[in-house]
Amino acid sequence: MAAKQKILIVEDEQTIAELIQLHLSKECYDVKIVPDGEQALQEFHLFHPNLILLDLMLPGMDGYQVCREIRHFSDIPIIMISAKDETFDKVLGLELGADDYIIKPFEPKELVARVRAVLRRFQIRPNTASNGEKCVTYTDLTINLTNYSVTYYDQPVEMPPKELELLYFLASSPNQVFTREQLLDHIWGYEYMGDTRTVDVHIKRLRGKIKDHQDWALATVWGIGYKFEVKGKP
Ligand code: CA
Protein backbone atom coordinates (compact mmCIF):
# COMPACT_ATOMS: atom_id res chain seq x y z
CA MET A 1 0.00 0.00 0.00
CA ALA A 2 1.26 3.46 -0.87
CA ALA A 3 2.26 5.93 1.84
CA LYS A 4 -0.50 8.15 3.15
CA GLN A 5 -0.95 11.39 1.30
CA LYS A 6 -0.31 14.42 3.44
CA ILE A 7 -2.53 17.45 3.65
CA LEU A 8 -1.64 20.73 5.27
CA ILE A 9 -4.59 22.77 6.56
CA VAL A 10 -3.91 26.48 6.94
CA GLU A 11 -6.81 27.80 8.98
CA ASP A 12 -6.92 30.08 12.01
CA GLU A 13 -10.37 28.95 13.15
CA GLN A 14 -9.51 25.91 15.17
CA THR A 15 -12.96 24.32 15.19
CA ILE A 16 -13.16 24.42 11.40
CA ALA A 17 -9.61 23.13 11.04
CA GLU A 18 -10.32 20.25 13.39
CA LEU A 19 -13.54 19.38 11.62
CA ILE A 20 -11.71 19.18 8.30
CA GLN A 21 -8.95 17.16 9.93
CA LEU A 22 -11.47 14.71 11.33
CA HIS A 23 -13.02 14.04 7.93
CA LEU A 24 -9.75 13.82 6.06
CA SER A 25 -8.20 11.52 8.66
CA LYS A 26 -11.16 9.19 8.25
CA GLU A 27 -10.25 9.01 4.57
CA CYS A 28 -6.73 7.99 5.55
CA TYR A 29 -5.00 11.26 4.84
CA ASP A 30 -2.19 12.37 7.09
CA VAL A 31 -3.25 15.85 8.21
CA LYS A 32 -1.48 18.74 9.89
CA ILE A 33 -2.98 22.09 10.95
CA VAL A 34 -1.24 25.46 11.07
CA PRO A 35 -2.95 28.74 12.01
CA ASP A 36 -1.14 31.20 9.76
CA GLY A 37 0.81 31.69 6.55
CA GLU A 38 4.25 31.89 8.08
CA GLN A 39 3.89 28.51 9.72
CA ALA A 40 2.39 27.19 6.50
CA LEU A 41 5.58 28.08 4.64
CA GLN A 42 7.70 26.43 7.35
CA GLU A 43 5.60 23.28 7.38
CA PHE A 44 5.67 23.12 3.62
CA HIS A 45 9.37 22.32 3.91
CA LEU A 46 9.14 20.13 7.02
CA PHE A 47 5.92 18.19 6.51
CA HIS A 48 6.15 17.90 2.70
CA PRO A 49 2.39 17.91 2.08
CA ASN A 50 0.81 16.60 -1.13
CA LEU A 51 -1.92 19.22 -0.99
CA ILE A 52 -2.66 22.45 0.88
CA LEU A 53 -6.07 23.63 2.06
CA LEU A 54 -5.61 27.35 2.41
CA ASP A 55 -8.00 29.67 4.20
CA LEU A 56 -8.25 33.13 2.70
CA MET A 57 -8.58 35.23 5.86
CA LEU A 58 -5.59 34.57 8.07
CA PRO A 59 -3.74 36.66 10.63
CA GLY A 60 -0.68 38.22 9.01
CA MET A 61 -0.28 37.12 5.40
CA ASP A 62 -3.62 36.39 3.77
CA GLY A 63 -4.33 33.32 1.67
CA TYR A 64 -3.54 35.07 -1.61
CA GLN A 65 -0.09 36.02 -0.36
CA VAL A 66 0.59 32.54 0.96
CA CYS A 67 -0.47 31.06 -2.38
CA ARG A 68 1.81 33.48 -4.24
CA GLU A 69 4.76 32.63 -1.98
CA ILE A 70 4.29 28.90 -2.38
CA ARG A 71 4.02 29.20 -6.15
CA HIS A 72 7.52 30.69 -6.21
CA PHE A 73 8.94 27.28 -5.46
CA SER A 74 6.24 24.66 -5.86
CA ASP A 75 3.26 23.65 -7.94
CA ILE A 76 1.71 21.62 -5.12
CA PRO A 77 -2.10 21.48 -5.39
CA ILE A 78 -3.77 24.26 -3.41
CA ILE A 79 -7.47 24.49 -2.59
CA MET A 80 -8.47 27.88 -1.23
CA ILE A 81 -11.17 28.19 1.41
CA SER A 82 -13.20 31.31 1.84
CA ALA A 83 -16.19 32.24 3.99
CA LYS A 84 -19.44 33.11 2.27
CA ASP A 85 -19.38 36.68 3.55
CA GLU A 86 -15.83 37.33 2.42
CA THR A 87 -15.53 38.44 -1.14
CA PHE A 88 -13.30 35.77 -2.53
CA ASP A 89 -11.79 36.85 -5.78
CA LYS A 90 -11.99 33.56 -7.63
CA VAL A 91 -10.15 34.86 -10.67
CA LEU A 92 -7.31 36.24 -8.58
CA GLY A 93 -7.09 32.98 -6.63
CA LEU A 94 -6.88 30.92 -9.80
CA GLU A 95 -4.44 33.38 -11.36
CA LEU A 96 -2.20 33.04 -8.36
CA GLY A 97 -2.20 29.33 -9.00
CA ALA A 98 -4.88 27.89 -6.71
CA ASP A 99 -6.25 24.64 -8.19
CA ASP A 100 -9.72 24.92 -6.72
CA TYR A 101 -11.67 26.77 -4.06
CA ILE A 102 -14.48 26.03 -1.68
CA ILE A 103 -16.84 28.35 0.19
CA LYS A 104 -17.56 28.05 3.92
CA PRO A 105 -19.80 26.64 5.26
CA PHE A 106 -19.32 23.48 3.19
CA GLU A 107 -20.32 19.87 3.47
CA PRO A 108 -17.32 17.86 4.68
CA LYS A 109 -18.18 15.29 2.02
CA GLU A 110 -17.85 17.90 -0.66
CA LEU A 111 -14.49 19.00 0.67
CA VAL A 112 -13.20 15.43 0.70
CA ALA A 113 -14.44 14.96 -2.87
CA ARG A 114 -12.64 18.13 -4.00
CA VAL A 115 -9.43 17.05 -2.30
CA ARG A 116 -9.60 13.70 -4.03
CA ALA A 117 -10.35 15.22 -7.42
CA VAL A 118 -7.51 17.73 -7.22
CA LEU A 119 -5.03 15.09 -6.09
CA ARG A 120 -6.10 12.78 -8.89
CA ARG A 121 -5.73 15.54 -11.46
CA PHE A 122 -2.33 16.40 -10.11
CA GLN A 123 -1.06 12.84 -10.28
CA ILE A 124 -1.47 12.68 -14.02
CA ARG A 125 0.38 15.83 -14.76
CA PRO A 126 4.13 16.12 -14.43
CA ASN A 127 5.32 16.90 -10.93
CA THR A 128 7.95 19.54 -10.65
CA ALA A 129 10.08 18.81 -7.64
CA SER A 130 9.78 21.37 -4.86
CA ASN A 131 13.52 21.73 -4.44
CA GLY A 132 13.94 23.27 -7.88
CA GLU A 133 15.13 20.04 -9.46
CA LYS A 134 14.09 19.54 -13.03
CA CYS A 135 12.17 16.36 -12.62
CA VAL A 136 8.95 14.98 -14.11
CA THR A 137 7.11 12.04 -12.66
CA TYR A 138 4.44 9.79 -14.10
CA THR A 139 3.24 6.41 -12.97
CA ASP A 140 6.30 4.10 -13.05
CA LEU A 141 8.46 6.73 -14.75
CA THR A 142 10.65 9.51 -13.33
CA ILE A 143 12.91 11.63 -15.49
CA ASN A 144 15.36 13.83 -13.64
CA LEU A 145 17.24 16.34 -15.75
CA THR A 146 19.18 17.73 -12.80
CA ASN A 147 21.14 14.56 -12.18
CA TYR A 148 20.44 12.93 -15.56
CA SER A 149 18.67 9.88 -14.25
CA VAL A 150 15.64 7.97 -15.43
CA THR A 151 13.75 5.51 -13.28
CA TYR A 152 11.35 3.13 -14.95
CA TYR A 153 9.40 0.65 -12.80
CA ASP A 154 11.73 1.55 -9.91
CA GLN A 155 14.80 0.57 -11.93
CA PRO A 156 17.40 3.03 -13.19
CA VAL A 157 17.63 3.16 -16.99
CA GLU A 158 20.92 4.03 -18.67
CA MET A 159 20.65 6.43 -21.57
CA PRO A 160 22.85 8.97 -23.33
CA PRO A 161 22.25 12.66 -22.49
CA LYS A 162 20.44 13.55 -25.72
CA GLU A 163 18.00 10.70 -25.33
CA LEU A 164 17.26 11.75 -21.77
CA GLU A 165 16.88 15.40 -22.78
CA LEU A 166 14.47 14.43 -25.55
CA LEU A 167 12.39 12.29 -23.21
CA TYR A 168 12.35 15.01 -20.54
CA PHE A 169 11.40 17.67 -23.07
CA LEU A 170 8.45 15.67 -24.40
CA ALA A 171 7.30 14.48 -20.97
CA SER A 172 7.36 17.94 -19.46
CA SER A 173 4.74 19.09 -22.01
CA PRO A 174 2.30 16.17 -21.96
CA ASN A 175 0.02 15.75 -24.98
CA GLN A 176 1.72 18.57 -26.85
CA VAL A 177 2.79 17.63 -30.36
CA PHE A 178 6.25 18.66 -31.52
CA THR A 179 7.58 18.46 -35.06
CA ARG A 180 10.92 16.80 -35.69
CA GLU A 181 12.35 20.22 -36.54
CA GLN A 182 11.19 21.66 -33.22
CA LEU A 183 12.70 18.76 -31.32
CA LEU A 184 15.92 19.04 -33.25
CA ASP A 185 16.14 22.75 -32.45
CA HIS A 186 15.29 22.30 -28.78
CA ILE A 187 17.52 19.38 -28.02
CA TRP A 188 20.39 19.68 -30.46
CA GLY A 189 20.30 23.41 -31.18
CA TYR A 190 20.22 25.35 -34.41
CA GLU A 191 23.90 24.85 -35.11
CA TYR A 192 23.50 21.08 -35.19
CA MET A 193 24.27 19.73 -38.63
CA GLY A 194 22.22 16.56 -38.39
CA ASP A 195 18.83 16.07 -39.95
CA THR A 196 15.42 15.18 -38.59
CA ARG A 197 16.17 11.46 -38.84
CA THR A 198 18.33 12.02 -35.76
CA VAL A 199 15.09 12.54 -33.83
CA ASP A 200 13.56 9.33 -35.19
CA VAL A 201 16.63 7.36 -34.26
CA HIS A 202 16.57 8.67 -30.71
CA ILE A 203 12.86 8.01 -30.33
CA LYS A 204 13.40 4.48 -31.53
CA ARG A 205 16.16 3.93 -28.99
CA LEU A 206 13.98 5.40 -26.24
CA ARG A 207 11.16 3.04 -27.15
CA GLY A 208 13.58 0.16 -26.84
CA LYS A 209 14.14 1.12 -23.21
CA ILE A 210 10.85 2.67 -22.13
CA LYS A 211 7.80 0.70 -23.24
CA ASP A 212 4.41 2.36 -23.49
CA HIS A 213 2.48 2.35 -20.24
CA GLN A 214 -1.26 2.15 -19.68
CA ASP A 215 -1.15 5.75 -18.37
CA TRP A 216 1.25 7.27 -20.89
CA ALA A 217 3.09 6.61 -24.14
CA LEU A 218 5.74 8.03 -26.41
CA ALA A 219 3.42 8.50 -29.36
CA THR A 220 4.01 9.16 -33.04
CA VAL A 221 1.71 11.71 -34.59
CA TRP A 222 1.69 10.72 -38.24
CA GLY A 223 2.76 13.44 -40.62
CA ILE A 224 3.74 15.78 -37.77
CA GLY A 225 6.06 14.44 -35.14
CA TYR A 226 5.89 13.15 -31.61
CA LYS A 227 4.21 13.70 -28.29
CA PHE A 228 4.30 12.30 -24.81
CA GLU A 229 0.73 11.12 -24.56
CA VAL A 230 -0.90 11.02 -21.16
CA LYS A 231 -4.08 8.99 -21.13
CA GLY A 232 -7.12 10.00 -19.15
CA LYS A 233 -5.93 13.60 -18.90
CA PRO A 234 -8.99 15.85 -18.63
CA1 CA B 1 -9.91 32.55 8.68
PDB file of C-alpha atoms and ligand atoms in Angstrom:
ATOM      1  CA  MET A   1       0.000   0.000   0.000  1.00  0.00           C
ATOM      2  CA  ALA A   2       1.259   3.461  -0.872  1.00  0.00           C
ATOM      3  CA  ALA A   3       2.259   5.926   1.842  1.00  0.00           C
ATOM      4  CA  LYS A   4      -0.502   8.153   3.154  1.00  0.00           C
ATOM      5  CA  GLN A   5      -0.950  11.392   1.303  1.00  0.00           C
ATOM      6  CA  LYS A   6      -0.305  14.424   3.437  1.00  0.00           C
ATOM      7  CA  ILE A   7      -2.533  17.448   3.651  1.00  0.00           C
ATOM      8  CA  LEU A   8      -1.645  20.733   5.272  1.00  0.00           C
ATOM      9  CA  ILE A   9      -4.585  22.771   6.565  1.00  0.00           C
ATOM     10  CA  VAL A  10      -3.908  26.483   6.936  1.00  0.00           C
ATOM     11  CA  GLU A  11      -6.806  27.798   8.981  1.00  0.00           C
ATOM     12  CA  ASP A  12      -6.924  30.083  12.012  1.00  0.00           C
ATOM     13  CA  GLU A  13     -10.375  28.953  13.152  1.00  0.00           C
ATOM     14  CA  GLN A  14      -9.508  25.912  15.172  1.00  0.00           C
ATOM     15  CA  THR A  15     -12.959  24.315  15.190  1.00  0.00           C
ATOM     16  CA  ILE A  16     -13.163  24.416  11.398  1.00  0.00           C
ATOM     17  CA  ALA A  17      -9.612  23.132  11.035  1.00  0.00           C
ATOM     18  CA  GLU A  18     -10.323  20.251  13.391  1.00  0.00           C
ATOM     19  CA  LEU A  19     -13.542  19.378  11.618  1.00  0.00           C
ATOM     20  CA  ILE A  20     -11.706  19.176   8.297  1.00  0.00           C
ATOM     21  CA  GLN A  21      -8.951  17.161   9.932  1.00  0.00           C
ATOM     22  CA  LEU A  22     -11.469  14.710  11.326  1.00  0.00           C
ATOM     23  CA  HIS A  23     -13.024  14.045   7.930  1.00  0.00           C
ATOM     24  CA  LEU A  24      -9.755  13.815   6.057  1.00  0.00           C
ATOM     25  CA  SER A  25      -8.203  11.524   8.659  1.00  0.00           C
ATOM     26  CA  LYS A  26     -11.160   9.194   8.248  1.00  0.00           C
ATOM     27  CA  GLU A  27     -10.253   9.008   4.571  1.00  0.00           C
ATOM     28  CA  CYS A  28      -6.727   7.995   5.554  1.00  0.00           C
ATOM     29  CA  TYR A  29      -4.999  11.261   4.836  1.00  0.00           C
ATOM     30  CA  ASP A  30      -2.192  12.371   7.088  1.00  0.00           C
ATOM     31  CA  VAL A  31      -3.248  15.850   8.214  1.00  0.00           C
ATOM     32  CA  LYS A  32      -1.480  18.740   9.887  1.00  0.00           C
ATOM     33  CA  ILE A  33      -2.980  22.087  10.949  1.00  0.00           C
ATOM     34  CA  VAL A  34      -1.245  25.459  11.074  1.00  0.00           C
ATOM     35  CA  PRO A  35      -2.948  28.738  12.011  1.00  0.00           C
ATOM     36  CA  ASP A  36      -1.135  31.196   9.764  1.00  0.00           C
ATOM     37  CA  GLY A  37       0.808  31.690   6.550  1.00  0.00           C
ATOM     38  CA  GLU A  38       4.251  31.895   8.082  1.00  0.00           C
ATOM     39  CA  GLN A  39       3.895  28.510   9.716  1.00  0.00           C
ATOM     40  CA  ALA A  40       2.385  27.187   6.498  1.00  0.00           C
ATOM     41  CA  LEU A  41       5.584  28.076   4.643  1.00  0.00           C
ATOM     42  CA  GLN A  42       7.696  26.434   7.348  1.00  0.00           C
ATOM     43  CA  GLU A  43       5.604  23.281   7.384  1.00  0.00           C
ATOM     44  CA  PHE A  44       5.667  23.123   3.620  1.00  0.00           C
ATOM     45  CA  HIS A  45       9.369  22.317   3.910  1.00  0.00           C
ATOM     46  CA  LEU A  46       9.136  20.131   7.024  1.00  0.00           C
ATOM     47  CA  PHE A  47       5.916  18.190   6.515  1.00  0.00           C
ATOM     48  CA  HIS A  48       6.153  17.903   2.695  1.00  0.00           C
ATOM     49  CA  PRO A  49       2.392  17.915   2.076  1.00  0.00           C
ATOM     50  CA  ASN A  50       0.813  16.598  -1.131  1.00  0.00           C
ATOM     51  CA  LEU A  51      -1.921  19.224  -0.993  1.00  0.00           C
ATOM     52  CA  ILE A  52      -2.656  22.451   0.878  1.00  0.00           C
ATOM     53  CA  LEU A  53      -6.067  23.631   2.063  1.00  0.00           C
ATOM     54  CA  LEU A  54      -5.612  27.347   2.413  1.00  0.00           C
ATOM     55  CA  ASP A  55      -7.997  29.669   4.205  1.00  0.00           C
ATOM     56  CA  LEU A  56      -8.251  33.132   2.701  1.00  0.00           C
ATOM     57  CA  MET A  57      -8.577  35.235   5.861  1.00  0.00           C
ATOM     58  CA  LEU A  58      -5.590  34.565   8.073  1.00  0.00           C
ATOM     59  CA  PRO A  59      -3.738  36.655  10.631  1.00  0.00           C
ATOM     60  CA  GLY A  60      -0.675  38.223   9.009  1.00  0.00           C
ATOM     61  CA  MET A  61      -0.281  37.120   5.405  1.00  0.00           C
ATOM     62  CA  ASP A  62      -3.617  36.389   3.766  1.00  0.00           C
ATOM     63  CA  GLY A  63      -4.331  33.316   1.670  1.00  0.00           C
ATOM     64  CA  TYR A  64      -3.542  35.067  -1.606  1.00  0.00           C
ATOM     65  CA  GLN A  65      -0.090  36.019  -0.361  1.00  0.00           C
ATOM     66  CA  VAL A  66       0.589  32.539   0.964  1.00  0.00           C
ATOM     67  CA  CYS A  67      -0.466  31.059  -2.384  1.00  0.00           C
ATOM     68  CA  ARG A  68       1.809  33.475  -4.243  1.00  0.00           C
ATOM     69  CA  GLU A  69       4.763  32.632  -1.977  1.00  0.00           C
ATOM     70  CA  ILE A  70       4.294  28.896  -2.379  1.00  0.00           C
ATOM     71  CA  ARG A  71       4.023  29.197  -6.153  1.00  0.00           C
ATOM     72  CA  HIS A  72       7.523  30.688  -6.212  1.00  0.00           C
ATOM     73  CA  PHE A  73       8.941  27.285  -5.463  1.00  0.00           C
ATOM     74  CA  SER A  74       6.243  24.661  -5.859  1.00  0.00           C
ATOM     75  CA  ASP A  75       3.261  23.649  -7.944  1.00  0.00           C
ATOM     76  CA  ILE A  76       1.714  21.615  -5.120  1.00  0.00           C
ATOM     77  CA  PRO A  77      -2.099  21.476  -5.392  1.00  0.00           C
ATOM     78  CA  ILE A  78      -3.766  24.259  -3.406  1.00  0.00           C
ATOM     79  CA  ILE A  79      -7.472  24.491  -2.585  1.00  0.00           C
ATOM     80  CA  MET A  80      -8.474  27.880  -1.232  1.00  0.00           C
ATOM     81  CA  ILE A  81     -11.172  28.188   1.406  1.00  0.00           C
ATOM     82  CA  SER A  82     -13.203  31.311   1.844  1.00  0.00           C
ATOM     83  CA  ALA A  83     -16.189  32.244   3.993  1.00  0.00           C
ATOM     84  CA  LYS A  84     -19.444  33.107   2.267  1.00  0.00           C
ATOM     85  CA  ASP A  85     -19.383  36.678   3.548  1.00  0.00           C
ATOM     86  CA  GLU A  86     -15.830  37.332   2.416  1.00  0.00           C
ATOM     87  CA  THR A  87     -15.527  38.437  -1.136  1.00  0.00           C
ATOM     88  CA  PHE A  88     -13.300  35.774  -2.534  1.00  0.00           C
ATOM     89  CA  ASP A  89     -11.792  36.845  -5.784  1.00  0.00           C
ATOM     90  CA  LYS A  90     -11.986  33.556  -7.630  1.00  0.00           C
ATOM     91  CA  VAL A  91     -10.154  34.864 -10.668  1.00  0.00           C
ATOM     92  CA  LEU A  92      -7.307  36.239  -8.583  1.00  0.00           C
ATOM     93  CA  GLY A  93      -7.093  32.983  -6.634  1.00  0.00           C
ATOM     94  CA  LEU A  94      -6.882  30.923  -9.797  1.00  0.00           C
ATOM     95  CA  GLU A  95      -4.445  33.381 -11.362  1.00  0.00           C
ATOM     96  CA  LEU A  96      -2.196  33.040  -8.359  1.00  0.00           C
ATOM     97  CA  GLY A  97      -2.198  29.330  -9.002  1.00  0.00           C
ATOM     98  CA  ALA A  98      -4.877  27.888  -6.712  1.00  0.00           C
ATOM     99  CA  ASP A  99      -6.250  24.644  -8.194  1.00  0.00           C
ATOM    100  CA  ASP A 100      -9.724  24.917  -6.723  1.00  0.00           C
ATOM    101  CA  TYR A 101     -11.667  26.769  -4.058  1.00  0.00           C
ATOM    102  CA  ILE A 102     -14.481  26.028  -1.676  1.00  0.00           C
ATOM    103  CA  ILE A 103     -16.838  28.354   0.186  1.00  0.00           C
ATOM    104  CA  LYS A 104     -17.559  28.050   3.925  1.00  0.00           C
ATOM    105  CA  PRO A 105     -19.795  26.639   5.258  1.00  0.00           C
ATOM    106  CA  PHE A 106     -19.322  23.477   3.188  1.00  0.00           C
ATOM    107  CA  GLU A 107     -20.316  19.871   3.474  1.00  0.00           C
ATOM    108  CA  PRO A 108     -17.319  17.859   4.685  1.00  0.00           C
ATOM    109  CA  LYS A 109     -18.183  15.287   2.024  1.00  0.00           C
ATOM    110  CA  GLU A 110     -17.848  17.904  -0.659  1.00  0.00           C
ATOM    111  CA  LEU A 111     -14.489  18.997   0.669  1.00  0.00           C
ATOM    112  CA  VAL A 112     -13.197  15.434   0.699  1.00  0.00           C
ATOM    113  CA  ALA A 113     -14.435  14.958  -2.872  1.00  0.00           C
ATOM    114  CA  ARG A 114     -12.639  18.130  -3.998  1.00  0.00           C
ATOM    115  CA  VAL A 115      -9.430  17.051  -2.302  1.00  0.00           C
ATOM    116  CA  ARG A 116      -9.596  13.698  -4.029  1.00  0.00           C
ATOM    117  CA  ALA A 117     -10.354  15.220  -7.418  1.00  0.00           C
ATOM    118  CA  VAL A 118      -7.511  17.729  -7.225  1.00  0.00           C
ATOM    119  CA  LEU A 119      -5.026  15.093  -6.092  1.00  0.00           C
ATOM    120  CA  ARG A 120      -6.099  12.781  -8.889  1.00  0.00           C
ATOM    121  CA  ARG A 121      -5.733  15.537 -11.459  1.00  0.00           C
ATOM    122  CA  PHE A 122      -2.327  16.402 -10.106  1.00  0.00           C
ATOM    123  CA  GLN A 123      -1.061  12.845 -10.280  1.00  0.00           C
ATOM    124  CA  ILE A 124      -1.471  12.681 -14.025  1.00  0.00           C
ATOM    125  CA  ARG A 125       0.384  15.831 -14.760  1.00  0.00           C
ATOM    126  CA  PRO A 126       4.126  16.120 -14.431  1.00  0.00           C
ATOM    127  CA  ASN A 127       5.319  16.905 -10.934  1.00  0.00           C
ATOM    128  CA  THR A 128       7.952  19.540 -10.651  1.00  0.00           C
ATOM    129  CA  ALA A 129      10.082  18.806  -7.641  1.00  0.00           C
ATOM    130  CA  SER A 130       9.775  21.367  -4.856  1.00  0.00           C
ATOM    131  CA  ASN A 131      13.518  21.727  -4.437  1.00  0.00           C
ATOM    132  CA  GLY A 132      13.940  23.271  -7.879  1.00  0.00           C
ATOM    133  CA  GLU A 133      15.133  20.036  -9.460  1.00  0.00           C
ATOM    134  CA  LYS A 134      14.089  19.535 -13.030  1.00  0.00           C
ATOM    135  CA  CYS A 135      12.168  16.360 -12.621  1.00  0.00           C
ATOM    136  CA  VAL A 136       8.950  14.983 -14.108  1.00  0.00           C
ATOM    137  CA  THR A 137       7.106  12.040 -12.656  1.00  0.00           C
ATOM    138  CA  TYR A 138       4.443   9.794 -14.103  1.00  0.00           C
ATOM    139  CA  THR A 139       3.239   6.407 -12.968  1.00  0.00           C
ATOM    140  CA  ASP A 140       6.302   4.104 -13.055  1.00  0.00           C
ATOM    141  CA  LEU A 141       8.460   6.732 -14.751  1.00  0.00           C
ATOM    142  CA  THR A 142      10.647   9.505 -13.326  1.00  0.00           C
ATOM    143  CA  ILE A 143      12.912  11.629 -15.485  1.00  0.00           C
ATOM    144  CA  ASN A 144      15.357  13.829 -13.643  1.00  0.00           C
ATOM    145  CA  LEU A 145      17.238  16.342 -15.753  1.00  0.00           C
ATOM    146  CA  THR A 146      19.183  17.735 -12.798  1.00  0.00           C
ATOM    147  CA  ASN A 147      21.142  14.557 -12.180  1.00  0.00           C
ATOM    148  CA  TYR A 148      20.442  12.933 -15.557  1.00  0.00           C
ATOM    149  CA  SER A 149      18.671   9.885 -14.254  1.00  0.00           C
ATOM    150  CA  VAL A 150      15.642   7.969 -15.431  1.00  0.00           C
ATOM    151  CA  THR A 151      13.754   5.512 -13.276  1.00  0.00           C
ATOM    152  CA  TYR A 152      11.346   3.131 -14.945  1.00  0.00           C
ATOM    153  CA  TYR A 153       9.399   0.651 -12.800  1.00  0.00           C
ATOM    154  CA  ASP A 154      11.728   1.553  -9.912  1.00  0.00           C
ATOM    155  CA  GLN A 155      14.800   0.575 -11.927  1.00  0.00           C
ATOM    156  CA  PRO A 156      17.401   3.030 -13.193  1.00  0.00           C
ATOM    157  CA  VAL A 157      17.634   3.158 -16.994  1.00  0.00           C
ATOM    158  CA  GLU A 158      20.919   4.035 -18.666  1.00  0.00           C
ATOM    159  CA  MET A 159      20.649   6.433 -21.574  1.00  0.00           C
ATOM    160  CA  PRO A 160      22.851   8.975 -23.332  1.00  0.00           C
ATOM    161  CA  PRO A 161      22.249  12.662 -22.487  1.00  0.00           C
ATOM    162  CA  LYS A 162      20.435  13.552 -25.717  1.00  0.00           C
ATOM    163  CA  GLU A 163      17.997  10.702 -25.331  1.00  0.00           C
ATOM    164  CA  LEU A 164      17.265  11.747 -21.774  1.00  0.00           C
ATOM    165  CA  GLU A 165      16.875  15.402 -22.778  1.00  0.00           C
ATOM    166  CA  LEU A 166      14.470  14.427 -25.548  1.00  0.00           C
ATOM    167  CA  LEU A 167      12.386  12.292 -23.209  1.00  0.00           C
ATOM    168  CA  TYR A 168      12.354  15.012 -20.545  1.00  0.00           C
ATOM    169  CA  PHE A 169      11.397  17.673 -23.065  1.00  0.00           C
ATOM    170  CA  LEU A 170       8.454  15.666 -24.395  1.00  0.00           C
ATOM    171  CA  ALA A 171       7.303  14.477 -20.966  1.00  0.00           C
ATOM    172  CA  SER A 172       7.357  17.940 -19.458  1.00  0.00           C
ATOM    173  CA  SER A 173       4.736  19.088 -22.010  1.00  0.00           C
ATOM    174  CA  PRO A 174       2.305  16.174 -21.962  1.00  0.00           C
ATOM    175  CA  ASN A 175       0.024  15.750 -24.979  1.00  0.00           C
ATOM    176  CA  GLN A 176       1.716  18.566 -26.853  1.00  0.00           C
ATOM    177  CA  VAL A 177       2.786  17.628 -30.361  1.00  0.00           C
ATOM    178  CA  PHE A 178       6.253  18.658 -31.519  1.00  0.00           C
ATOM    179  CA  THR A 179       7.579  18.457 -35.057  1.00  0.00           C
ATOM    180  CA  ARG A 180      10.924  16.800 -35.686  1.00  0.00           C
ATOM    181  CA  GLU A 181      12.352  20.223 -36.538  1.00  0.00           C
ATOM    182  CA  GLN A 182      11.192  21.659 -33.225  1.00  0.00           C
ATOM    183  CA  LEU A 183      12.696  18.763 -31.322  1.00  0.00           C
ATOM    184  CA  LEU A 184      15.923  19.040 -33.246  1.00  0.00           C
ATOM    185  CA  ASP A 185      16.140  22.752 -32.454  1.00  0.00           C
ATOM    186  CA  HIS A 186      15.289  22.302 -28.779  1.00  0.00           C
ATOM    187  CA  ILE A 187      17.518  19.380 -28.017  1.00  0.00           C
ATOM    188  CA  TRP A 188      20.390  19.680 -30.460  1.00  0.00           C
ATOM    189  CA  GLY A 189      20.305  23.414 -31.178  1.00  0.00           C
ATOM    190  CA  TYR A 190      20.224  25.352 -34.414  1.00  0.00           C
ATOM    191  CA  GLU A 191      23.901  24.847 -35.112  1.00  0.00           C
ATOM    192  CA  TYR A 192      23.503  21.084 -35.189  1.00  0.00           C
ATOM    193  CA  MET A 193      24.270  19.734 -38.632  1.00  0.00           C
ATOM    194  CA  GLY A 194      22.221  16.559 -38.393  1.00  0.00           C
ATOM    195  CA  ASP A 195      18.831  16.071 -39.945  1.00  0.00           C
ATOM    196  CA  THR A 196      15.422  15.178 -38.593  1.00  0.00           C
ATOM    197  CA  ARG A 197      16.171  11.460 -38.842  1.00  0.00           C
ATOM    198  CA  THR A 198      18.328  12.016 -35.757  1.00  0.00           C
ATOM    199  CA  VAL A 199      15.094  12.538 -33.832  1.00  0.00           C
ATOM    200  CA  ASP A 200      13.559   9.326 -35.195  1.00  0.00           C
ATOM    201  CA  VAL A 201      16.631   7.361 -34.259  1.00  0.00           C
ATOM    202  CA  HIS A 202      16.575   8.668 -30.708  1.00  0.00           C
ATOM    203  CA  ILE A 203      12.860   8.011 -30.330  1.00  0.00           C
ATOM    204  CA  LYS A 204      13.405   4.480 -31.529  1.00  0.00           C
ATOM    205  CA  ARG A 205      16.163   3.929 -28.986  1.00  0.00           C
ATOM    206  CA  LEU A 206      13.983   5.398 -26.241  1.00  0.00           C
ATOM    207  CA  ARG A 207      11.157   3.043 -27.155  1.00  0.00           C
ATOM    208  CA  GLY A 208      13.576   0.161 -26.843  1.00  0.00           C
ATOM    209  CA  LYS A 209      14.143   1.116 -23.212  1.00  0.00           C
ATOM    210  CA  ILE A 210      10.847   2.670 -22.128  1.00  0.00           C
ATOM    211  CA  LYS A 211       7.800   0.702 -23.236  1.00  0.00           C
ATOM    212  CA  ASP A 212       4.414   2.364 -23.489  1.00  0.00           C
ATOM    213  CA  HIS A 213       2.484   2.354 -20.244  1.00  0.00           C
ATOM    214  CA  GLN A 214      -1.259   2.155 -19.679  1.00  0.00           C
ATOM    215  CA  ASP A 215      -1.153   5.752 -18.372  1.00  0.00           C
ATOM    216  CA  TRP A 216       1.253   7.267 -20.893  1.00  0.00           C
ATOM    217  CA  ALA A 217       3.092   6.609 -24.143  1.00  0.00           C
ATOM    218  CA  LEU A 218       5.738   8.032 -26.414  1.00  0.00           C
ATOM    219  CA  ALA A 219       3.419   8.498 -29.363  1.00  0.00           C
ATOM    220  CA  THR A 220       4.015   9.157 -33.045  1.00  0.00           C
ATOM    221  CA  VAL A 221       1.705  11.713 -34.594  1.00  0.00           C
ATOM    222  CA  TRP A 222       1.686  10.721 -38.239  1.00  0.00           C
ATOM    223  CA  GLY A 223       2.765  13.438 -40.617  1.00  0.00           C
ATOM    224  CA  ILE A 224       3.738  15.776 -37.774  1.00  0.00           C
ATOM    225  CA  GLY A 225       6.060  14.444 -35.141  1.00  0.00           C
ATOM    226  CA  TYR A 226       5.894  13.151 -31.608  1.00  0.00           C
ATOM    227  CA  LYS A 227       4.213  13.698 -28.287  1.00  0.00           C
ATOM    228  CA  PHE A 228       4.302  12.305 -24.809  1.00  0.00           C
ATOM    229  CA  GLU A 229       0.727  11.120 -24.559  1.00  0.00           C
ATOM    230  CA  VAL A 230      -0.903  11.015 -21.155  1.00  0.00           C
ATOM    231  CA  LYS A 231      -4.085   8.993 -21.131  1.00  0.00           C
ATOM    232  CA  GLY A 232      -7.117   9.998 -19.151  1.00  0.00           C
ATOM    233  CA  LYS A 233      -5.929  13.604 -18.898  1.00  0.00           C
ATOM    234  CA  PRO A 234      -8.987  15.847 -18.631  1.00  0.00           C
TER     235      PRO A 234
HETATM  236 CA    CA B   1      -9.914  32.552   8.680  1.00  0.00          CA
END
